[in-house]
């Protein structure tokens, strides 16, 4: 297969990847500039520890959870669209839970300054997860409806463009078939000589 003809290397997809890559690099540069301007150097070790912990959480928990969900979805008798929707919902819900649960736990045990955590983090997390489930259910129903509609359209087009074998005409009774055969076949020489001399079928070509 030619590399240029592959969907993964098409021009629109390549432009989208370059755009997303450039946007990501710009955000990284902006974050680095703000970090240097607003974070004192004495807090760099703490930030490094936090980044290391985030890396461990991402590779050790989030990646493992996504891999487990992917293996379970592979065994499920669902379509590819349904599996993609469920997998995306699981990833979004899991990442949000990992972000919010530490704040909810700290809010539950109490803080020295109540204004640090002013929201109901656990309740908001529950509502967010319910919203993710609702959106996933609606997306699965819509995807199945679209798939069913496309299948029905393909079946209708197959019937119109590729008809089945022509139906055979109904068979006539044997008596009718014998009469038709005798009428179509020329009479014998004896009958032509005796009683059907005027029959056009009895005439012989003259040379």
Short mmCIF file of C-alpha atoms in Angstrom, two decimals:
data_model
loop_
_atom_site.label_atom_id
_atom_site.label_comp_id
_atom_site.label_asym_id
_atom_site.label_seq_id
_atom_site.Cartn_x
_atom_site.Cartn_y
_atom_site.Cartn_z
CA UNK A 1 0.00 0.00 0.00
CA UNK A 2 1.33 3.41 -0.90
CA UNK A 3 2.22 5.55 2.11
CA UNK A 4 0.74 8.68 0.53
CA UNK A 5 -2.60 6.94 -0.12
CA UNK A 6 -2.99 5.75 3.47
CA UNK A 7 -5.71 7.53 5.49
CA UNK A 8 -3.20 8.08 8.31
CA UNK A 9 -0.98 10.12 5.97
CA UNK A 10 -3.64 12.09 4.11
CA UNK A 11 -3.23 15.83 3.76
CA UNK A 12 -6.17 16.91 6.05
CA UNK A 13 -5.07 14.52 8.79
CA UNK A 14 -1.45 15.65 8.50
CA UNK A 15 -2.52 19.29 8.82
CA UNK A 16 -4.64 18.47 11.87
CA UNK A 17 -1.74 16.66 13.52
CA UNK A 18 0.62 19.55 12.83
CA UNK A 19 -1.92 22.03 14.19
CA UNK A 20 -2.45 20.03 17.39
CA UNK A 21 1.30 19.51 17.80
CA UNK A 22 2.00 23.21 17.38
CA UNK A 23 -0.75 24.09 19.86
CA UNK A 24 0.69 21.66 22.39
CA UNK A 25 4.21 23.09 22.03
CA UNK A 26 2.85 26.63 22.42
CA UNK A 27 1.03 25.66 25.64
CA UNK A 28 4.17 24.01 27.01
CA UNK A 29 6.22 27.15 26.31
CA UNK A 30 3.54 29.34 27.89
CA UNK A 31 3.45 27.12 30.99
CA UNK A 32 7.25 27.21 31.31
CA UNK A 33 7.29 31.02 31.05
CA UNK A 34 4.57 31.43 33.67
CA UNK A 35 6.28 28.88 35.91
CA UNK A 36 9.57 30.77 35.84
CA UNK A 37 7.86 34.12 36.42
CA UNK A 38 5.49 33.12 39.25
CA UNK A 39 7.12 30.21 41.12
CA UNK A 40 10.10 30.99 43.37
CA UNK A 41 13.19 28.84 42.94
CA UNK A 42 12.91 27.49 46.48
CA UNK A 43 9.74 25.63 45.51
CA UNK A 44 11.26 23.88 42.51
CA UNK A 45 12.03 20.62 44.42
CA UNK A 46 8.42 20.38 45.57
CA UNK A 47 7.14 20.96 42.04
CA UNK A 48 9.55 18.30 40.75
CA UNK A 49 8.23 15.85 43.32
CA UNK A 50 4.66 16.66 42.30
CA UNK A 51 5.49 16.09 38.62
CA UNK A 52 7.14 12.77 39.48
CA UNK A 53 4.05 11.72 41.43
CA UNK A 54 1.82 12.72 38.51
CA UNK A 55 3.98 10.60 36.19
CA UNK A 56 3.69 7.62 38.51
CA UNK A 57 -0.09 8.07 38.80
CA UNK A 58 -0.47 8.41 35.03
CA UNK A 59 1.67 5.42 34.04
CA UNK A 60 0.88 3.23 37.04
CA UNK A 61 -2.84 3.88 37.51
CA UNK A 62 -4.42 5.66 34.55
CA UNK A 63 -2.57 3.73 31.84
CA UNK A 64 -3.18 0.42 33.63
CA UNK A 65 -6.88 1.24 34.05
CA UNK A 66 -7.22 2.20 30.38
CA UNK A 67 -5.46 -1.01 29.36
CA UNK A 68 -7.79 -3.07 31.54
CA UNK A 69 -10.87 -1.34 30.14
CA UNK A 70 -9.58 -1.92 26.61
CA UNK A 71 -9.09 -5.64 27.26
CA UNK A 72 -12.58 -5.97 28.74
CA UNK A 73 -14.13 -4.06 25.83
CA UNK A 74 -12.37 -6.33 23.36
CA UNK A 75 -14.28 -9.27 24.83
CA UNK A 76 -17.61 -7.44 24.72
CA UNK A 77 -19.90 -8.25 21.74
CA UNK A 78 -20.27 -4.58 20.78
CA UNK A 79 -19.55 -2.64 17.65
CA UNK A 80 -16.37 -0.62 17.21
CA UNK A 81 -18.24 2.68 17.66
CA UNK A 82 -19.80 1.52 20.94
CA UNK A 83 -16.45 0.32 22.24
CA UNK A 84 -14.82 3.66 21.37
CA UNK A 85 -17.56 5.64 23.13
CA UNK A 86 -17.44 3.50 26.28
CA UNK A 87 -13.64 3.61 26.35
CA UNK A 88 -13.61 7.41 25.99
CA UNK A 89 -16.20 7.83 28.75
CA UNK A 90 -14.20 5.55 31.06
CA UNK A 91 -11.01 7.51 30.42
CA UNK A 92 -12.66 10.90 31.02
CA UNK A 93 -14.43 9.73 34.15
CA UNK A 94 -11.31 8.06 35.54
CA UNK A 95 -9.05 11.07 34.99
CA UNK A 96 -11.57 13.42 36.60
CA UNK A 97 -11.91 11.06 39.57
CA UNK A 98 -8.13 11.00 40.08
CA UNK A 99 -8.04 14.79 39.97
CA UNK A 100 -10.97 15.46 42.29
CA UNK A 101 -10.77 12.62 44.82
CA UNK A 102 -7.66 13.99 46.65
CA UNK A 103 -9.41 17.34 47.14
CA UNK A 104 -12.59 15.57 48.28
CA UNK A 105 -10.61 13.47 50.74
CA UNK A 106 -8.80 16.53 52.12
CA UNK A 107 -12.10 18.36 52.41
CA UNK A 108 -13.57 15.43 54.34
CA UNK A 109 -10.77 15.29 56.92
CA UNK A 110 -10.71 19.08 57.28
CA UNK A 111 -8.15 21.80 56.60
CA UNK A 112 -6.64 24.57 58.69
CA UNK A 113 -7.98 27.13 56.22
CA UNK A 114 -11.55 26.32 55.11
CA UNK A 115 -11.35 28.76 52.20
CA UNK A 116 -8.73 26.60 50.47
CA UNK A 117 -11.37 24.02 49.51
CA UNK A 118 -14.63 25.96 49.24
CA UNK A 119 -16.65 23.52 47.05
CA UNK A 120 -18.47 20.23 47.47
CA UNK A 121 -15.92 18.22 45.54
CA UNK A 122 -17.41 14.79 46.14
CA UNK A 123 -20.92 15.86 45.17
CA UNK A 124 -19.67 17.64 42.06
CA UNK A 125 -17.68 14.56 41.10
CA UNK A 126 -20.78 12.37 41.39
CA UNK A 127 -22.79 14.72 39.18
CA UNK A 128 -19.95 14.87 36.66
CA UNK A 129 -19.70 11.09 36.46
CA UNK A 130 -23.47 10.81 35.99
CA UNK A 131 -23.25 13.37 33.18
CA UNK A 132 -20.47 11.36 31.51
CA UNK A 133 -22.58 8.19 31.72
CA UNK A 134 -25.62 10.01 30.29
CA UNK A 135 -23.62 11.45 27.38
CA UNK A 136 -22.10 8.03 26.67
CA UNK A 137 -25.54 6.36 26.64
CA UNK A 138 -26.95 8.98 24.25
CA UNK A 139 -23.89 8.66 21.99
CA UNK A 140 -24.19 4.84 21.90
CA UNK A 141 -27.89 5.03 21.01
CA UNK A 142 -27.18 7.59 18.26
CA UNK A 143 -24.31 5.48 16.87
CA UNK A 144 -26.49 2.37 16.76
CA UNK A 145 -29.29 4.24 15.02
CA UNK A 146 -26.88 5.57 12.40
CA UNK A 147 -25.42 2.08 11.88
CA UNK A 148 -28.88 0.53 11.51
CA UNK A 149 -29.94 3.25 9.05
CA UNK A 150 -26.82 2.72 6.94
CA UNK A 151 -27.35 -1.05 6.93
CA UNK A 152 -30.95 -0.62 5.79
CA UNK A 153 -29.82 1.74 3.02
CA UNK A 154 -27.21 -0.75 1.84
CA UNK A 155 -29.75 -3.56 1.78
CA UNK A 156 -32.21 -1.48 -0.24
CA UNK A 157 -29.53 -0.47 -2.73
CA UNK A 158 -28.40 -4.09 -3.03
CA UNK A 159 -31.94 -5.16 -3.89
CA UNK A 160 -32.28 -2.52 -6.62
CA UNK A 161 -28.86 -2.88 -8.19
CA UNK A 162 -28.33 -6.62 -7.78
CA UNK A 163 -31.69 -8.36 -8.35
CA UNK A 164 -31.98 -12.06 -7.86
CA UNK A 165 -32.47 -14.59 -10.64
CA UNK A 166 -35.54 -14.06 -12.77
CA UNK A 167 -38.51 -16.04 -11.65
CA UNK A 168 -39.46 -18.94 -13.87
CA UNK A 169 -42.87 -18.80 -15.53
CA UNK A 170 -45.43 -21.21 -14.12
CA UNK A 171 -45.29 -24.65 -15.67
CA UNK A 172 -48.21 -25.61 -17.88
CA UNK A 173 -49.92 -28.97 -17.53
CA UNK A 174 -48.44 -31.87 -19.46
CA UNK A 175 -51.48 -32.05 -21.78
CA UNK A 176 -50.98 -28.42 -22.82
CA UNK A 177 -47.26 -28.98 -23.34
CA UNK A 178 -47.95 -31.97 -25.61
CA UNK A 179 -50.45 -29.98 -27.66
CA UNK A 180 -47.97 -27.09 -28.01
CA UNK A 181 -45.21 -29.48 -29.06
CA UNK A 182 -47.40 -31.21 -31.63
CA UNK A 183 -48.55 -27.84 -33.01
CA UNK A 184 -44.99 -26.59 -33.31
CA UNK A 185 -43.52 -29.70 -34.92
CA UNK A 186 -44.23 -30.36 -38.61
CA UNK A 187 -46.42 -33.37 -39.41
CA UNK A 188 -44.94 -36.58 -40.73
CA UNK A 189 -44.58 -37.31 -44.44
CA UNK A 190 -47.42 -39.87 -44.29
CA UNK A 191 -49.87 -37.37 -42.79
CA UNK A 192 -48.82 -34.75 -45.32
CA UNK A 193 -49.50 -37.19 -48.11
CA UNK A 194 -52.88 -38.34 -46.78
CA UNK A 195 -54.90 -35.65 -45.03
CA UNK A 196 -52.76 -32.51 -44.64
CA UNK A 197 -51.51 -31.89 -48.10
CA UNK A 198 -52.67 -28.28 -47.93
CA UNK A 199 -50.90 -27.60 -44.62
CA UNK A 200 -48.19 -24.92 -45.16
CA UNK A 201 -45.86 -26.95 -43.02
CA UNK A 202 -46.06 -29.81 -45.51
CA UNK A 203 -44.80 -27.77 -48.41
CA UNK A 204 -41.34 -28.52 -49.58
CA UNK A 205 -39.08 -25.85 -50.91
CA UNK A 206 -38.72 -25.89 -54.64
CA UNK A 207 -35.31 -25.42 -56.02
#
